[in-house]
Coordinates of C-alpha atoms and ligand atoms in Angstrom, one line a residue:
M1 CA 4.5 -15.8 -18.5
K2 CA 3.5 -14.6 -15.1
I3 CA 6.3 -13.1 -13.0
V4 CA 4.7 -13.1 -9.5
E5 CA 5.3 -15.6 -6.8
K6 CA 3.4 -18.7 -7.5
V7 CA 3.0 -19.9 -4.0
I8 CA 0.7 -18.1 -1.7
P9 CA 0.9 -19.8 1.7
T10 CA -2.7 -19.1 2.8
P11 CA -4.9 -19.5 -0.2
G12 CA -7.1 -16.5 0.6
N13 CA -10.0 -15.9 2.9
Q14 CA -8.9 -18.3 5.6
Y15 CA -11.1 -16.3 8.0
K16 CA -14.5 -15.1 7.0
P17 CA -16.9 -12.5 8.4
K18 CA -18.9 -15.1 10.2
V19 CA -15.8 -16.8 11.5
P20 CA -13.2 -14.1 11.9
F21 CA -9.9 -14.4 13.7
V22 CA -9.9 -12.3 16.9
A23 CA -6.5 -10.6 17.1
T24 CA -5.1 -8.5 20.0
V25 CA -3.7 -5.0 19.6
L26 CA 0.0 -4.9 20.5
E27 CA 0.6 -1.3 19.4
N28 CA -1.3 1.7 18.1
R29 CA 1.2 4.4 17.1
R30 CA 0.5 7.7 15.3
L31 CA 2.5 8.2 12.1
T32 CA 1.5 11.7 11.3
T33 CA 3.5 14.2 13.4
E34 CA 2.0 16.7 15.9
G35 CA 0.3 19.5 14.0
S36 CA -1.0 17.3 11.1
V37 CA -4.8 17.3 10.6
D38 CA -4.6 13.7 9.3
D39 CA -4.6 11.0 12.0
I40 CA -2.9 8.0 10.4
R41 CA -1.8 5.1 12.5
H42 CA 0.5 2.1 12.5
I43 CA -1.4 -0.8 14.1
L44 CA 0.5 -3.9 15.3
L45 CA -1.7 -7.0 15.9
N46 CA -0.9 -10.3 17.5
I47 CA -2.0 -13.1 15.2
E48 CA -0.3 -15.9 17.1
G49 CA -2.2 -19.2 16.8
S50 CA -4.3 -18.0 13.8
G51 CA -2.3 -20.0 11.3
I52 CA -2.3 -17.0 9.0
E53 CA 0.7 -16.9 6.7
Y54 CA 0.3 -13.7 4.7
I55 CA 2.7 -12.4 2.1
E56 CA 3.6 -8.9 0.9
G57 CA 0.9 -7.2 -1.1
Q58 CA -2.1 -9.0 0.6
S59 CA -4.8 -7.3 2.7
L60 CA -6.8 -8.2 5.7
G61 CA -10.4 -7.4 6.4
V62 CA -11.7 -5.8 9.6
V63 CA -15.2 -6.2 10.9
A64 CA -16.0 -3.3 13.2
P65 CA -18.2 -4.2 16.2
G66 CA -21.8 -3.2 16.2
E67 CA -24.5 -3.3 13.5
R68 CA -25.1 -1.2 10.4
E69 CA -28.8 -1.9 10.8
P70 CA -30.7 -4.2 13.2
G71 CA -29.5 -7.8 12.7
K72 CA -26.8 -6.9 10.2
N73 CA -23.2 -6.7 11.1
H74 CA -20.9 -4.0 9.6
R75 CA -19.4 -4.8 6.3
V76 CA -15.8 -5.9 6.0
R77 CA -13.3 -3.1 5.3
L78 CA -10.0 -4.0 3.7
Y79 CA -6.6 -2.8 4.9
S80 CA -3.3 -3.4 3.1
I81 CA -0.8 -5.3 5.1
A82 CA 2.1 -3.0 6.0
S83 CA 4.5 -5.6 7.4
A84 CA 6.7 -8.1 5.6
R85 CA 5.7 -11.8 6.0
K86 CA 7.6 -12.4 9.2
G87 CA 5.9 -9.4 10.8
D88 CA 7.4 -6.4 12.6
K89 CA 8.4 -8.7 15.5
G90 CA 10.2 -11.0 13.0
D91 CA 8.7 -14.2 14.4
C92 CA 5.6 -14.6 12.2
T93 CA 3.2 -13.9 15.1
S94 CA 2.2 -10.3 14.1
V95 CA 0.8 -8.2 11.3
S96 CA 0.8 -4.4 10.8
L97 CA -1.8 -2.1 9.2
C98 CA -1.5 1.5 8.3
V99 CA -4.9 3.2 8.8
K100 CA -6.2 6.7 8.2
R101 CA -9.0 8.0 10.4
V102 CA -11.8 8.9 8.0
I103 CA -13.7 12.1 9.0
Y104 CA -15.7 14.1 6.5
T105 CA -18.6 16.5 6.3
D106 CA -21.7 15.3 4.6
E107 CA -24.0 17.3 2.3
K108 CA -26.0 18.6 5.4
G109 CA -22.8 20.0 6.9
T110 CA -22.7 17.3 9.6
E111 CA -19.4 15.7 10.6
Q112 CA -19.3 12.0 9.8
R113 CA -16.8 9.4 11.0
G114 CA -15.9 6.3 9.1
V115 CA -17.0 3.2 11.0
A116 CA -14.0 0.9 10.7
S117 CA -11.2 3.4 10.5
N118 CA -12.3 5.2 13.6
F119 CA -12.8 1.9 15.5
I120 CA -9.2 0.9 14.5
C121 CA -7.6 4.3 15.2
D122 CA -9.2 4.4 18.7
L123 CA -8.0 0.9 19.7
N124 CA -5.8 0.5 22.8
V125 CA -3.1 -2.0 23.5
G126 CA -4.8 -5.3 24.6
D127 CA -8.1 -4.6 22.7
Q128 CA -9.5 -7.1 20.4
I129 CA -10.2 -6.8 16.6
Q130 CA -12.0 -9.2 14.2
L131 CA -10.0 -10.0 11.1
T132 CA -10.9 -11.7 7.9
G133 CA -8.7 -12.9 5.0
P134 CA -5.9 -12.6 4.2
T135 CA -6.9 -11.7 0.6
G136 CA -5.2 -10.7 -2.6
R137 CA -3.4 -12.9 -5.2
R138 CA -2.4 -10.2 -7.6
F139 CA -0.5 -7.3 -6.0
L140 CA 2.6 -9.4 -5.4
L141 CA 6.3 -9.3 -5.8
P142 CA 8.0 -11.1 -8.6
S143 CA 10.0 -14.1 -7.6
D144 CA 13.1 -13.0 -9.7
G145 CA 15.1 -10.5 -7.7
S146 CA 16.6 -8.9 -10.9
V147 CA 13.3 -7.3 -11.8
N148 CA 13.2 -3.5 -11.5
L149 CA 10.4 -2.5 -9.1
I150 CA 8.5 0.7 -9.6
M151 CA 6.2 1.7 -6.7
V152 CA 3.8 4.7 -6.8
A153 CA 1.8 5.7 -3.8
V154 CA 0.0 8.5 -2.0
G155 CA -1.1 8.5 1.6
T156 CA -1.8 5.1 3.1
G157 CA -1.0 3.6 -0.3
I158 CA 2.5 3.3 1.1
A159 CA 1.4 0.4 3.3
P160 CA 2.2 -2.5 0.9
F161 CA 5.5 -0.8 -0.1
R162 CA 6.7 -0.8 3.5
S163 CA 6.0 -4.5 3.4
F164 CA 7.8 -5.0 0.0
I165 CA 10.8 -2.9 0.9
Q166 CA 11.3 -4.6 4.3
H167 CA 10.9 -8.0 2.7
V168 CA 13.4 -7.5 -0.1
Y169 CA 16.1 -5.7 1.8
H170 CA 15.6 -7.1 5.3
E171 CA 14.1 -10.6 5.1
R172 CA 15.3 -11.6 1.7
G173 CA 18.5 -9.5 2.2
Q174 CA 19.1 -8.5 -1.4
W175 CA 17.4 -7.2 -4.5
D176 CA 19.5 -6.9 -7.7
G177 CA 16.9 -5.0 -9.7
K178 CA 16.5 -1.3 -9.1
I179 CA 13.8 -0.1 -6.7
R180 CA 12.1 3.2 -7.4
L181 CA 9.5 4.7 -5.0
F182 CA 7.4 7.7 -5.9
Y183 CA 5.5 9.0 -2.9
G184 CA 3.1 11.8 -2.5
A185 CA 1.9 13.4 0.8
K186 CA 0.6 16.7 1.9
T187 CA 3.6 17.8 3.9
G188 CA 6.5 16.1 5.7
M189 CA 4.2 15.5 8.6
E190 CA 2.1 13.1 6.6
S191 CA 5.1 11.4 4.9
L192 CA 4.4 8.0 6.4
Y193 CA 7.3 5.9 7.5
M194 CA 9.6 8.7 6.2
N195 CA 9.3 11.4 9.0
E196 CA 10.4 11.9 12.5
E197 CA 7.6 9.7 13.9
S198 CA 8.8 6.7 11.9
N199 CA 11.7 6.2 9.5
D200 CA 11.0 2.6 8.6
I201 CA 11.3 3.3 4.8
G202 CA 13.7 6.3 5.1
Q203 CA 16.4 3.9 6.6
Y204 CA 16.7 2.2 3.2
F205 CA 17.4 5.5 1.2
T206 CA 21.1 4.8 1.4
N207 CA 20.8 1.4 -0.3
S208 CA 22.5 1.5 -3.6
T209 CA 19.6 0.0 -5.6
F210 CA 17.0 2.2 -3.9
E211 CA 15.8 5.7 -4.9
A212 CA 12.8 7.5 -3.4
Y213 CA 11.2 10.5 -5.0
Q214 CA 8.9 12.5 -2.7
A215 CA 6.3 15.1 -3.7
L216 CA 4.7 17.3 -1.0
S217 CA 1.5 18.9 -2.3
Q218 CA 1.3 21.6 0.4
G219 CA 5.1 22.2 0.8
D220 CA 7.0 25.3 -0.3
E221 CA 7.9 23.6 -3.5
K222 CA 4.4 22.3 -4.2
A223 CA 4.6 19.1 -6.3
Y224 CA 2.5 16.0 -7.0
V225 CA 3.7 12.5 -7.4
Q226 CA 3.0 12.8 -11.2
D227 CA 5.6 15.6 -11.4
R228 CA 8.2 13.3 -9.9
I229 CA 7.3 10.6 -12.4
L230 CA 7.7 13.0 -15.3
E231 CA 11.1 14.2 -14.0
A232 CA 12.3 10.5 -13.9
K233 CA 11.1 9.8 -17.4
E234 CA 14.4 8.8 -18.9
E235 CA 15.1 5.9 -16.4
L236 CA 11.4 4.9 -15.9
W237 CA 10.5 4.7 -19.6
Q238 CA 13.7 2.8 -20.3
M239 CA 12.7 0.2 -17.6
V240 CA 9.1 -0.1 -18.8
K241 CA 9.9 -0.1 -22.5
G242 CA 12.6 -2.7 -21.9
G243 CA 10.1 -5.0 -20.1
N244 CA 12.2 -6.0 -17.1
F245 CA 10.0 -4.3 -14.5
S246 CA 7.1 -4.7 -12.2
F247 CA 4.9 -1.6 -11.6
Y248 CA 2.7 -1.0 -8.6
L249 CA 0.3 1.8 -7.8
C250 CA -1.5 2.0 -4.5
G251 CA -3.8 4.6 -2.9
M252 CA -6.0 7.2 -4.4
K253 CA -8.2 6.3 -7.4
A254 CA -7.5 9.5 -9.3
L255 CA -3.8 8.6 -9.5
E256 CA -4.4 5.7 -11.8
H257 CA -5.8 7.9 -14.5
S258 CA -3.0 10.5 -14.3
V259 CA -0.3 7.8 -14.5
K260 CA -2.0 6.2 -17.5
E261 CA -2.0 9.6 -19.3
I262 CA 1.7 9.9 -18.7
F263 CA 2.6 6.5 -20.0
T264 CA 0.2 6.9 -23.0
S265 CA 2.0 10.1 -24.0
W266 CA 5.5 8.5 -23.5
A267 CA 4.5 5.6 -25.7
K268 CA 2.9 7.8 -28.3
A269 CA 6.1 9.9 -28.6
D270 CA 8.0 6.7 -29.5
G271 CA 5.3 5.6 -32.0
L272 CA 4.0 2.9 -29.6
D273 CA 0.5 1.9 -28.5
W274 CA 0.3 2.0 -24.7
E275 CA -3.0 0.0 -24.5
E276 CA -1.4 -2.8 -26.5
M277 CA 1.8 -2.8 -24.3
L278 CA -0.4 -2.6 -21.1
K279 CA -2.4 -5.6 -22.2
N280 CA 0.7 -7.7 -22.3
Y281 CA 2.2 -6.3 -19.1
K282 CA -1.0 -7.0 -17.2
E283 CA -1.0 -10.6 -18.5
E284 CA 2.5 -11.0 -17.3
G285 CA 1.6 -9.5 -13.8
R286 CA 3.9 -6.5 -14.4
W287 CA 1.2 -3.9 -14.0
N288 CA -0.4 -3.9 -10.6
I289 CA -3.0 -1.4 -9.4
E290 CA -4.7 -1.3 -6.0
V291 CA -6.8 1.9 -5.5
Y292 CA -9.5 2.7 -3.1
Ligands
FDA1 P1 -17.1 4.2 6.1 O1 -17.1 3.0 5.2 O2 -17.9 4.1 7.3 O3 -17.3 5.5 5.4 C1 -16.6 5.8 4.2 C2 -17.6 6.3 3.2 O4 -17.9 7.6 3.6 C3 -17.1 6.3 1.8 O5 -17.4 5.1 1.1 C4 -17.9 7.5 1.3 O6 -19.1 7.1 0.8 C5 -18.0 8.3 2.5 N1 -16.9 9.4 2.5 C6 -15.7 9.2 2.9 N2 -15.0 10.4 2.8 C7 -15.9 11.3 2.3 C8 -15.8 12.6 2.0 N3 -14.7 13.3 2.2 N4 -16.9 13.2 1.5 C9 -18.1 12.6 1.4 N5 -18.2 11.2 1.7 C10 -17.1 10.6 2.1 N6 -7.6 2.4 4.1 C11 -6.5 2.7 4.9 O7 -6.6 3.6 5.8 N7 -5.4 2.0 4.8 C12 -5.2 1.0 3.9 O8 -4.1 0.4 3.9 C13 -6.3 0.7 3.1 N8 -6.2 -0.3 2.2 C14 -7.2 -0.7 1.4 C15 -7.1 -1.7 0.5 C16 -8.1 -2.1 -0.4 C17 -8.0 -3.2 -1.4 C18 -9.4 -1.3 -0.3 C19 -10.5 -1.7 -1.1 C20 -9.5 -0.3 0.6 C21 -8.4 0.0 1.5 N9 -8.6 1.0 2.4 C22 -7.5 1.4 3.2 C23 -9.8 1.8 2.7 C24 -10.6 1.1 3.8 O9 -11.0 -0.2 3.4 C25 -11.9 1.8 4.2 O10 -12.7 2.1 3.0 C26 -11.7 3.2 4.9 O11 -10.9 3.0 6.1 C27 -13.0 3.8 5.2 O12 -13.7 2.9 6.0 P2 -14.6 3.4 7.2 O13 -15.4 2.2 7.7 O14 -13.8 4.1 8.2 O15 -15.6 4.4 6.6

């Protein structure tokens, strides 16, 4: 039986590329501290009057202005919603995104800038932005608050988990199941929502049901999120084997493979077939992956 919320208020894709909702920027705040090479931003948008009722785990599309070729608009880029359903303002009139400015060097050695992410990161308060969606019917919280939640993320993959955590502890007020967050960043400067720029997630660390395990890949004690998962094996494997859990992984594609290897080896050590277990867990909506 599926464990996710059955009711999605807006049944997806309310706004389409040809008829997007034009939102206004209320805030554009840098989340990576001074000195970090990465420019990652918290973008607060006014969606008042849109009729959009998103829930945690959904995404919005952004259509950057301009054309990719004559007569063709830019393609929609998806961004995970980083706020809980009532929004950061608490009155259902806003939505937040967590966006990394994409800059890379192409094969000719020329610096390239991602179309949508640079457009978003350069927005000023009062500017307009075209939104599509909301989309996503799978990466959702269970309705039963006694389910243990396991969240794994790197980088901007933290966005839906900010939304989950704010919803369960702040909007909903209580979650009886355990919440375990495994988060990887380069250094503390890039630890989104858990550093001196913003402590939106850090503020819940003292909650008795919440534990966060951070891995800094360029810190003094260099570690990856996989290392933290391995260290927490006893509790994690008990939760997963026991079946009362919902697992979420968001962010870098490569992470999915590493995590699969870990669970395959844990299952094998117990004489179990991870592929078989996974099939059931996916059917029940307990195994949720959103990588990009
Ligand atoms: P644009 O599309 O113009 O360029 C990116 C392309 O450049 C890549 O496809 C690749 O071909 C190339 N490229 C990028 N880096 C490269 C490198 N180092 N070397 C060589 N080539 C490179 N993003 C985010 O910041 N926050 C979020 O919450 C989410 N959430 C999310 C959810 C889902 C479901 C999806 C599918 C995707 C996201 N993304 C995201 C990613 C986002 O949709 C988008 O892909 C990025 O912001 C890049 O878009 P641009 O238009 O800026 O780059």
